[in-house]
XYZ file of C-alpha atoms in Angstrom:
682
model
C 32.617 -23.232 170.194
C 30.657 -25.718 168.005
C 32.477 -28.531 169.678
C 31.379 -27.330 173.226
C 28.634 -25.503 175.160
C 30.195 -22.420 174.339
C 27.959 -21.721 171.522
C 24.299 -20.645 172.199
C 21.897 -23.906 172.069
C 19.680 -24.453 169.379
C 16.752 -23.208 171.243
C 18.667 -20.040 172.217
C 19.486 -19.570 168.671
C 15.859 -19.796 167.740
C 14.897 -17.376 170.320
C 17.662 -15.038 169.092
C 16.488 -15.581 165.584
C 13.028 -14.553 166.803
C 14.439 -11.145 168.253
C 16.289 -10.613 165.285
C 13.315 -10.976 163.281
C 11.336 -8.604 165.633
C 14.077 -5.954 165.128
C 14.061 -6.294 161.137
C 10.577 -5.605 161.149
C 11.387 -2.258 162.345
C 13.670 -2.117 159.330
C 11.850 -3.910 156.709
C 8.473 -2.558 156.571
C 7.020 -2.888 153.182
C 4.546 -0.382 152.168
C 2.913 0.824 149.060
C 4.165 3.807 147.031
C 2.513 7.256 147.558
C 2.920 9.938 144.749
C 5.188 13.131 146.069
C 4.193 16.507 145.598
C 6.675 16.830 142.989
C 4.866 14.583 140.831
C 1.205 16.295 140.437
C 2.085 17.314 136.906
C 2.578 13.858 135.785
C -0.518 12.287 134.012
C 0.663 8.772 133.694
C 2.847 6.337 135.035
C 5.322 4.378 133.457
C 4.525 0.990 132.223
C 6.925 -1.833 132.730
C 9.855 -2.348 130.582
C 8.945 -5.333 128.605
C 6.144 -3.469 126.969
C 6.501 -1.727 123.562
C 5.523 1.776 124.797
C 5.210 3.543 128.085
C 3.942 6.928 128.640
C 6.080 9.857 129.731
C 5.252 12.607 132.196
C 3.354 15.614 130.878
C 6.072 18.552 130.641
C 3.461 21.401 130.092
C 2.176 23.085 132.986
C -0.752 25.574 132.591
C -0.110 28.972 133.466
C -2.166 31.314 135.370
C -4.385 33.743 133.301
C -2.048 36.635 134.551
C 0.768 34.677 132.576
C -1.531 33.638 129.539
C -2.322 37.351 129.031
C 0.541 37.814 126.887
C 0.244 34.546 124.894
C -2.768 34.924 122.886
C -4.839 33.482 125.627
C -6.952 36.302 126.700
C -6.911 38.198 129.741
C -9.196 39.944 132.297
C -9.545 43.687 132.462
C -8.082 43.612 135.936
C -4.745 41.772 134.503
C -3.981 44.344 131.834
C -2.880 47.922 132.835
C -5.621 50.494 131.538
C -4.090 52.787 128.676
C -4.456 56.348 129.692
C -7.191 58.393 128.059
C -6.655 61.394 125.823
C -8.948 64.403 124.949
C -11.815 63.610 122.505
C -10.996 67.250 120.846
C -9.830 66.835 117.255
C -6.102 67.630 116.348
C -5.165 70.185 114.037
C -4.414 69.666 110.429
C -0.681 69.806 110.816
C -0.900 66.962 113.112
C -0.017 68.776 116.281
C -1.981 68.739 119.341
C -2.928 72.207 121.079
C -3.926 70.208 123.965
C -1.212 69.043 126.263
C -1.070 65.533 127.495
C -2.633 64.924 130.710
C -0.401 64.900 133.659
C 1.037 61.596 135.030
C 2.162 61.419 138.531
C 5.329 59.721 139.452
C 3.639 56.783 141.272
C 1.474 56.047 138.347
C 4.260 56.175 135.924
C 6.006 53.614 138.317
C 3.226 51.499 138.584
C 2.806 51.703 134.671
C 6.657 50.655 134.269
C 6.060 47.803 136.834
C 2.861 46.365 135.020
C 4.446 46.793 131.605
C 7.360 44.721 132.757
C 5.386 42.018 134.368
C 3.194 41.875 131.115
C 6.531 41.282 129.217
C 7.780 38.790 131.541
C 4.438 36.768 131.365
C 4.501 37.057 127.568
C 8.183 35.726 127.587
C 7.212 32.870 130.054
C 4.149 32.042 128.002
C 6.152 31.938 124.720
C 8.651 29.763 126.890
C 5.995 27.390 127.738
C 4.787 27.267 124.143
C 8.105 26.391 122.955
C 8.446 23.749 125.639
C 5.405 22.230 124.507
C 6.282 21.668 121.295
C 9.654 20.288 121.751
C 7.855 18.083 124.226
C 5.467 16.684 121.789
C 8.248 16.136 119.278
C 10.162 14.051 122.003
C 7.043 11.913 122.971
C 6.489 11.167 119.073
C 9.983 10.238 118.750
C 9.611 8.001 121.945
C 6.429 6.255 120.513
C 8.719 5.566 117.192
C 11.357 3.785 119.352
C 14.014 6.649 118.678
C 15.134 7.110 121.791
C 18.236 9.031 121.604
C 16.599 11.503 119.367
C 13.708 11.635 122.004
C 16.383 12.424 124.642
C 17.980 15.283 122.363
C 14.691 16.676 122.152
C 13.954 16.801 125.942
C 17.597 18.149 126.363
C 16.540 21.166 123.937
C 13.597 21.748 126.204
C 15.869 21.724 129.436
C 18.373 23.976 127.736
C 15.550 26.367 126.786
C 14.801 26.667 130.612
C 18.517 26.731 131.692
C 18.910 29.971 129.368
C 16.054 31.755 130.383
C 16.420 34.676 132.634
C 13.765 33.697 135.199
C 14.649 29.922 135.744
C 16.027 29.380 139.207
C 14.771 32.576 140.957
C 11.139 31.372 141.804
C 9.845 28.882 144.444
C 7.867 25.636 144.007
C 4.107 27.049 143.954
C 2.468 25.809 141.235
C 0.869 29.269 140.695
C 4.398 30.891 140.083
C 5.781 30.642 136.650
C 9.140 30.275 137.927
C 8.102 27.444 140.118
C 6.466 25.841 137.395
C 9.609 26.036 135.251
C 11.576 24.400 138.263
C 8.890 21.466 138.046
C 9.374 21.217 134.314
C 12.949 20.525 134.851
C 12.119 17.731 136.914
C 9.477 16.214 134.616
C 11.722 16.648 131.210
C 14.778 15.092 133.222
C 12.719 12.043 134.241
C 11.517 11.738 130.665
C 15.114 11.957 129.295
C 16.101 9.592 132.030
C 13.658 7.132 130.764
C 14.921 7.513 127.033
C 18.593 6.739 128.270
C 17.486 3.693 129.947
C 15.433 2.499 127.016
C 18.790 3.232 124.887
C 20.785 1.150 127.205
C 22.811 4.209 128.404
C 22.564 3.318 132.240
C 25.117 5.855 133.275
C 23.161 8.768 131.719
C 19.904 7.575 133.223
C 21.605 7.444 136.697
C 22.728 10.760 136.274
C 19.428 12.331 135.614
C 17.754 10.079 138.515
C 20.224 11.750 140.776
C 19.559 15.214 139.408
C 15.702 14.439 139.859
C 15.974 13.106 143.399
C 18.403 16.030 144.447
C 15.530 18.500 143.630
C 12.840 15.956 144.770
C 13.940 13.003 147.057
C 10.467 11.665 146.987
C 10.351 11.378 143.273
C 9.032 7.628 143.074
C 9.357 7.246 139.371
C 13.103 8.444 139.474
C 13.949 6.199 142.480
C 12.160 3.220 141.051
C 14.262 3.521 137.604
C 17.558 4.097 139.670
C 16.811 0.899 141.618
C 15.876 -1.062 138.685
C 19.438 0.213 136.793
C 21.455 -0.469 139.633
C 20.295 -3.903 140.009
C 20.792 -4.634 136.229
C 24.319 -3.742 136.997
C 24.698 -5.918 140.050
C 25.479 -2.697 142.176
C 23.469 -4.447 144.886
C 24.453 -2.274 148.096
C 23.432 0.788 146.144
C 20.033 -0.785 145.208
C 19.479 -1.684 148.784
C 19.819 2.184 149.733
C 17.149 2.981 147.232
C 14.923 0.052 148.505
C 15.395 1.437 152.352
C 14.559 5.072 151.010
C 11.406 3.692 149.318
C 10.341 2.308 152.656
C 11.460 5.257 154.736
C 9.358 7.564 152.633
C 6.453 5.477 152.958
C 6.676 5.051 156.392
C 7.074 8.783 157.147
C 4.120 9.384 154.798
C 1.984 6.849 156.571
C 3.236 7.199 160.177
C -0.675 7.679 161.371
C -1.702 4.675 159.461
C 1.175 2.312 160.985
C 0.237 3.753 164.650
C -3.059 2.743 164.161
C -2.182 -0.827 162.694
C -4.253 -0.067 159.632
C -3.308 -2.499 156.714
C -0.796 -1.255 154.206
C 0.937 -2.598 151.047
C 4.556 -2.843 150.715
C 6.116 -0.746 147.752
C 8.768 -3.640 147.444
C 8.373 -7.216 148.009
C 9.982 -8.769 150.838
C 11.672 -11.154 148.645
C 13.421 -8.167 147.003
C 15.420 -7.269 150.173
C 16.120 -11.068 150.842
C 17.459 -11.279 147.134
C 19.525 -8.132 147.482
C 20.805 -9.189 150.960
C 21.613 -12.655 149.652
C 23.844 -11.206 146.839
C 25.298 -8.488 149.217
C 26.437 -10.807 152.176
C 28.784 -13.371 150.361
C 31.144 -10.600 149.154
C 30.817 -8.537 152.459
C 31.621 -11.681 154.654
C 34.614 -12.417 152.313
C 35.833 -8.963 152.636
C 35.895 -8.927 156.408
C 37.583 -12.421 156.314
C 40.052 -11.019 154.237
C 40.578 -8.120 156.384
C 41.014 -10.671 159.287
C 43.931 -12.221 157.422
C 45.596 -9.143 156.282
C 45.432 -7.905 160.075
C 47.242 -10.886 161.303
C 44.470 -11.883 163.647
C 43.295 -15.089 161.852
C 43.414 -17.684 164.507
C 43.703 -15.190 167.195
C 41.083 -13.793 169.495
C 40.881 -13.101 173.147
C 39.607 -15.583 175.575
C 35.965 -15.911 175.735
C 34.011 -14.811 179.061
C 34.841 -17.028 182.188
C 31.202 -18.485 181.853
C 31.835 -19.672 178.320
C 35.364 -21.425 179.475
C 33.808 -22.898 182.313
C 31.143 -24.363 180.268
C 33.610 -25.882 177.843
C 35.758 -27.426 180.695
C 32.632 -28.931 182.307
C 31.474 -30.736 179.421
C 34.317 -33.255 179.769
C 34.170 -36.015 182.678
C 37.694 -35.344 183.649
C 36.851 -31.686 185.120
C 36.236 -32.892 188.809
C 39.608 -34.982 188.406
C 41.871 -31.968 187.412
C 40.118 -29.446 189.693
C 40.534 -31.531 192.904
C 44.365 -32.175 191.726
C 44.729 -28.218 191.308
C 43.008 -27.462 194.635
C 45.678 -30.007 196.473
C 48.319 -28.548 194.742
C 48.692 -25.638 196.844
C 48.063 -21.793 195.933
C 49.490 -19.713 193.037
C 51.440 -17.975 195.741
C 53.254 -21.123 196.859
C 53.872 -22.180 193.507
C 55.420 -18.992 192.431
C 57.719 -18.724 195.122
C 58.975 -22.367 194.474
C 59.273 -21.082 190.524
C 61.270 -18.270 191.447
C 63.472 -20.634 193.341
C 64.521 -22.271 190.024
C 67.179 -20.181 188.674
C 69.586 -22.654 186.803
C 69.667 -23.026 183.187
C 70.105 -26.720 182.911
C 67.807 -29.099 181.268
C 66.619 -30.437 184.674
C 65.893 -26.780 185.848
C 64.134 -26.261 182.547
C 62.087 -29.483 183.245
C 61.348 -28.222 186.737
C 59.974 -24.962 185.315
C 57.763 -26.625 182.815
C 56.454 -28.940 185.506
C 55.768 -25.837 187.848
C 54.296 -23.453 185.141
C 51.928 -26.322 184.225
C 50.964 -26.772 187.856
C 50.592 -23.033 188.283
C 48.370 -22.951 185.093
C 45.982 -25.354 186.296
C 45.722 -23.461 189.544
C 44.792 -20.387 187.933
C 42.110 -22.356 186.098
C 40.596 -23.487 189.196
C 40.560 -19.755 190.160
C 38.868 -18.861 186.891
C 42.020 -16.760 186.174
C 42.029 -18.243 182.535
C 44.292 -15.544 181.037
C 46.982 -16.247 183.623
C 46.348 -19.961 183.114
C 46.825 -19.586 179.353
C 49.988 -17.560 180.019
C 51.576 -20.286 181.863
C 50.564 -23.161 179.573
C 52.136 -21.253 176.680
C 55.584 -20.315 178.617
C 55.693 -23.941 179.606
C 55.375 -25.120 176.389
C 57.855 -22.754 174.823
C 60.331 -24.107 177.375
C 59.750 -27.531 176.169
C 59.907 -26.820 172.729
C 63.357 -24.986 173.123
C 64.907 -27.466 175.229
C 63.585 -30.518 173.126
C 63.988 -34.093 174.098
C 66.578 -33.172 176.752
C 63.893 -31.534 178.480
C 60.923 -33.560 177.476
C 62.577 -36.622 178.582
C 62.932 -35.281 182.110
C 59.459 -34.583 182.531
C 57.627 -36.722 185.029
C 54.941 -39.213 184.147
C 52.397 -37.722 181.752
C 53.303 -34.104 182.165
C 54.300 -33.466 178.890
C 51.161 -34.956 177.390
C 49.121 -33.250 179.713
C 51.008 -29.807 178.857
C 49.932 -30.493 175.223
C 46.491 -31.007 176.158
C 46.154 -27.884 178.238
C 47.965 -25.563 175.839
C 45.833 -26.959 172.975
C 42.710 -26.224 175.164
C 44.095 -22.498 175.530
C 44.533 -22.425 171.722
C 41.397 -23.663 170.845
C 39.432 -21.017 173.279
C 41.512 -18.370 171.239
C 40.205 -19.849 167.986
C 43.857 -20.785 166.972
C 42.395 -23.877 165.526
C 45.416 -25.094 163.475
C 47.439 -24.604 166.696
C 45.226 -26.569 168.750
C 44.659 -29.326 166.434
C 48.497 -29.688 166.090
C 49.141 -30.055 169.963
C 45.940 -32.373 170.308
C 47.462 -34.846 167.379
C 50.864 -34.698 169.048
C 49.270 -35.679 172.304
C 47.308 -38.441 170.557
C 50.460 -39.907 169.510
C 51.492 -40.223 172.956
C 48.258 -41.559 174.087
C 46.567 -43.215 171.121
C 44.048 -44.834 173.463
C 42.696 -41.663 174.813
C 38.956 -41.283 173.566
C 39.000 -37.916 175.196
C 41.562 -36.504 172.989
C 39.668 -37.657 169.857
C 36.603 -35.734 171.182
C 38.451 -32.492 171.925
C 40.208 -32.703 167.995
C 36.473 -33.392 166.905
C 35.602 -30.057 168.668
C 38.190 -28.170 166.635
C 37.065 -29.797 163.502
C 33.558 -28.657 164.337
C 34.619 -25.142 164.883
C 36.536 -25.335 161.495
C 33.285 -26.463 159.670
C 34.683 -29.904 158.940
C 31.660 -31.915 160.212
C 32.588 -35.167 158.174
C 36.108 -34.987 160.022
C 34.596 -34.667 163.370
C 32.010 -37.341 162.805
C 34.921 -39.838 162.017
C 36.722 -38.774 164.877
C 33.512 -39.437 167.320
C 33.161 -42.840 165.826
C 36.891 -43.685 166.387
C 36.546 -42.517 169.885
C 33.388 -44.587 170.503
C 35.183 -47.462 168.970
C 37.791 -47.113 171.687
C 35.352 -46.837 174.260
C 31.547 -47.321 173.522
C 30.585 -45.802 176.842
C 32.540 -42.622 176.403
C 30.129 -40.202 177.570
C 32.119 -37.262 176.445
C 31.990 -38.285 172.856
C 28.105 -38.982 173.107
C 27.275 -35.483 174.467
C 29.461 -33.847 171.869
C 28.383 -35.841 169.180
C 24.801 -35.047 169.990
C 25.944 -31.051 169.366
C 27.342 -32.151 166.054
C 24.001 -34.065 164.994
C 22.166 -30.872 165.938
C 24.208 -28.633 163.877
C 23.776 -31.282 160.924
C 19.802 -31.160 161.636
C 19.601 -34.457 163.029
C 17.765 -34.060 166.389
C 16.559 -37.647 166.399
C 20.135 -38.895 166.184
C 21.139 -36.156 168.992
C 18.313 -37.408 171.293
C 19.596 -41.158 170.962
C 23.093 -39.833 171.955
C 21.986 -38.026 174.844
C 19.719 -40.652 176.122
C 22.560 -43.064 176.301
C 24.916 -40.483 177.688
C 22.394 -40.271 180.609
C 22.075 -43.799 180.927
C 25.794 -44.158 181.679
C 25.964 -40.845 183.781
C 22.181 -39.911 185.035
C 23.775 -36.847 186.874
C 25.243 -35.370 183.955
C 23.880 -31.957 184.107
C 24.961 -30.688 180.705
C 23.469 -33.832 179.170
C 20.110 -33.040 180.705
C 20.095 -29.313 179.646
C 21.057 -30.315 175.768
C 18.174 -32.837 175.798
C 15.802 -30.190 176.922
C 17.438 -27.901 174.151
C 16.631 -30.663 171.590
C 12.966 -31.333 172.762
C 12.227 -27.341 173.046
C 13.682 -27.217 169.346
C 11.436 -30.166 168.486
C 8.490 -28.534 170.170
C 8.201 -31.277 172.740
C 7.873 -28.741 175.679
C 6.400 -31.365 177.995
C 9.411 -33.397 177.701
C 11.635 -30.394 177.901
C 10.006 -29.494 181.048
C 10.557 -32.884 182.577
C 14.438 -32.820 181.520
C 14.474 -29.406 183.164
C 12.865 -30.607 186.603
C 15.747 -33.429 186.706
C 18.365 -30.639 185.568
C 17.306 -28.756 188.565
C 17.085 -31.481 191.052
C 20.846 -31.992 190.089
C 21.771 -28.402 190.589
C 18.886 -25.887 191.709
C 21.341 -22.917 191.612
C 22.454 -23.472 188.028
C 22.089 -20.258 185.860
C 21.748 -22.471 182.578
C 18.775 -24.500 184.176
C 16.858 -21.076 185.112
C 17.785 -19.833 181.643
C 16.520 -22.945 179.904
C 13.549 -22.914 181.806
C 12.717 -19.243 180.824
C 13.225 -20.177 177.167
C 10.697 -22.805 177.621
C 7.999 -20.162 179.029
C 8.863 -17.869 176.284
C 8.130 -20.551 173.852
C 4.725 -20.850 175.333
C 4.058 -17.074 175.211
C 4.444 -16.790 179.107
C 6.649 -13.539 178.982
C 6.080 -12.976 182.850
C 7.162 -16.202 183.902
C 10.089 -16.359 181.223
C 11.481 -12.903 182.591
C 11.372 -14.056 186.358
C 13.330 -17.049 185.208
C 15.847 -14.987 183.178
C 16.331 -12.776 186.277
C 16.826 -15.962 188.367
C 19.544 -17.028 185.891
C 21.089 -13.740 186.258
C 21.227 -13.744 189.933
C 22.956 -17.302 189.853
C 25.643 -16.173 187.610
C 25.888 -12.691 186.493
C 28.570 -13.447 183.953
C 26.110 -15.468 181.949
C 25.300 -13.352 178.874
C 22.390 -15.571 177.688
C 19.738 -14.500 180.251
C 20.391 -10.863 179.553
C 19.587 -11.172 175.944
C 16.496 -13.302 176.532
C 15.105 -10.851 179.340
C 15.774 -8.353 176.785
C 13.580 -10.175 174.349
C 10.924 -10.627 177.043
C 10.783 -6.938 177.445
C 10.332 -6.285 173.732
C 7.325 -8.688 173.995
C 5.539 -6.976 177.030
C 3.568 -3.823 176.469
C 3.590 -1.265 179.217
C 0.626 0.696 180.913
C -1.406 -2.321 181.269
C -1.075 -3.399 177.761
C -1.659 0.146 176.352
C 1.912 1.471 176.169
C 4.826 0.543 174.045
C 7.747 -1.919 175.554
C 10.136 -0.592 177.746
C 12.960 -0.052 175.245
C 15.521 1.567 177.856
C 15.115 -1.646 179.921
C 15.763 -3.856 176.922
C 18.827 -1.539 176.040
C 20.213 -1.832 179.592
C 19.962 -5.532 179.409
C 21.784 -5.995 176.131
C 24.517 -3.685 177.145
C 25.098 -5.610 180.141
C 25.322 -8.836 177.920
C 27.884 -7.266 175.764
C 29.748 -6.072 179.377
C 29.835 -9.584 180.702
C 30.747 -11.329 177.273
C 32.207 -9.008 174.391
C 31.885 -12.048 172.120
C 28.354 -12.795 172.420
C 27.305 -11.809 169.082
C 23.877 -11.818 169.092
C 23.557 -9.268 171.937
C 25.358 -6.645 169.455
C 22.585 -7.611 166.624
C 19.652 -6.937 169.145
C 21.289 -4.039 170.914
C 22.169 -2.120 167.666
C 18.541 -2.572 166.151
C 17.197 -1.198 169.369
C 19.576 1.733 169.209
C 18.817 2.406 165.747
C 14.955 2.641 166.326
C 15.340 5.279 169.011
C 18.299 7.307 167.498
C 17.235 10.734 167.550
C 19.590 11.776 164.607
C 21.650 10.407 161.967
C 24.634 10.967 164.074
C 23.378 8.588 166.778
C 22.432 6.112 164.140
C 25.883 6.377 163.008
C 26.993 5.159 166.460
C 25.045 1.960 165.833
C 27.495 1.149 162.828
C 30.316 1.738 165.450
C 28.784 -0.580 167.857
C 28.412 -3.325 165.060
C 32.235 -2.747 164.012
C 33.105 -3.468 167.886
C 31.257 -6.872 167.715
C 32.873 -7.721 164.329
C 36.430 -7.441 166.068
C 35.663 -10.681 167.746
C 34.379 -12.429 164.702
C 36.827 -15.071 163.125
C 34.436 -17.211 160.928
C 31.956 -16.462 158.286
C 29.187 -17.998 160.422
C 30.077 -15.613 163.383
C 30.072 -12.684 160.863
C 26.964 -13.370 159.257
C 24.233 -11.637 161.469
C 26.362 -8.625 162.422
C 27.542 -8.162 158.815
C 23.777 -8.401 157.884
C 22.635 -5.575 160.356
C 25.879 -3.513 159.583
C 24.659 -3.529 156.009
C 21.182 -2.764 156.628
C 21.724 -0.037 159.059
C 24.377 1.628 156.532
C 21.901 1.568 153.881
C 19.068 2.870 155.985
C 21.316 5.752 156.764
C 22.373 6.649 153.319
C 18.538 6.370 152.257
C 17.575 8.915 155.031
C 20.386 11.100 153.988
C 19.164 10.917 150.198
C 15.588 11.661 151.472
C 17.216 14.635 153.342
C 15.775 13.056 156.606
C 17.447 14.003 160.115
C 16.434 10.898 161.880
C 15.324 7.231 161.007
C 12.859 7.758 164.170
C 9.193 7.801 162.980
C 7.662 8.440 166.356
């Protein structure tokens, strides 16, 4: 939560983004185009759209000598079947020969029939090519005259001729095969027609032709580039992203050896293109998920965060040790439950007794870190008090009702029921207007709701009531970091430490601000003091590991992250940071790749100990995607992101996972478009 230590610190966020960038590099490699085999017949490339003319592909493909023999181009003697020779003896005057024709064997007759058929087919094909060439020239002339629809009609005429020919569709793709040549001519003519449709502002027809080309030749660069251009012009940004990913995947596949050797490459599209597309896609996708959350009735509801996160929030307030002591002295949950079971009446006094015992047992559950049970007790007690009204509330001892409101508000805040939490905190403030801590907790709710100005006002009010309110200084420092004011954060934290030199969280947050400001020496000193306060603090070792990581000392960083995990296995942050170390540490004495399975193991553990730790889903998904052996495995990554999205309730929480999901889906769709079976380029 923004108002507590439940969120990642700024330095942790910075490191997480570093891993995100490293992961994205596997997704967003930007390489140069390479012509596909299906484009060898092309003689020129398209010019930019803003030029007056652009070159079209050459539709006519030269046939072999055998094919040309029937088309007036001459043939070799071995290509033309020999004519049987007759006797040189003269014939009678009546025109009848008295010499019988030479005997022809059945095999020779069959051969003659086959050769005659071949010559006829070659002649027909040559005639077809000649007609196509004539029509193609007419189409190009119309194009140069900017008569785009007439040019498109000409190319359609040529395509119809091919479609109606008896030989089309029977051959392969070899350039020496006339039937294969026709298939290639279909691609070329369709590409030219698509260009005409685009020029004539008929995007649907142009896209249809692009799809037809890419179905025959997935690597056709011109068709894909045109499709991307048209999709962008129609604001179909998700579809455009698929085409960008297809360009990348094709080039990565074509140049995998260069990539492995680290040779320089040129991107097919600039990085700014992807950034622009993602910038246009994300707002709509995030809004779609927010709408989905509202329609599902889950808005303002979520499971409690991990025990580690809850403890971090509770410890960020100075009253932590006080209520913990009270809970410890209040007896066991078993004893309180036994006492509660003895209250069987339904009178107002009985209900008041139940409220007090439920509150007492809830705090004991919190002491035992059974936070779900604690939440249930607080909500049950509040429901009884609300139902009984003043008759019950007036019978509650001392500040019982105020504490009930406060604890129930905490439970709702943890479940991200911000409106419910704020309502109860405000009721509690009405009962205790001089309680500065309540104002700080209200400010935390406002921060989580993105209302920073309202939070700032509440902090000012709290410090007005108590200028030495350490809680207000600590949490306002967090607000200042969120607002990009690290110097103001340092002032608040240093004042907090003047008031309470033993404040562990203040020491850690100061170290965080110093690391974010690249003051590593200052951060090191702050961590030394924090470690003096608690040598077994998971957070201390996790923060120290981040500092080593910032210096590029991955071995020392990993050692500290492992110590952090040993100190508290429920802290998800060191698992993610340890995975980051793994991905930056080659194996085989620096000659091998990172130990990806180890990184995956660590990230899976982070998700296990804290299903709401969004950064773990982002990194885990990218690693799994990079090692997916087929597109079915890649689809499992989308399912992983969907799991993570189940725990998101705000636009800020949704942003990173939605970004990765959008990119992953685009890559899978791009791979299918290229008829690839995997995204793995190894």
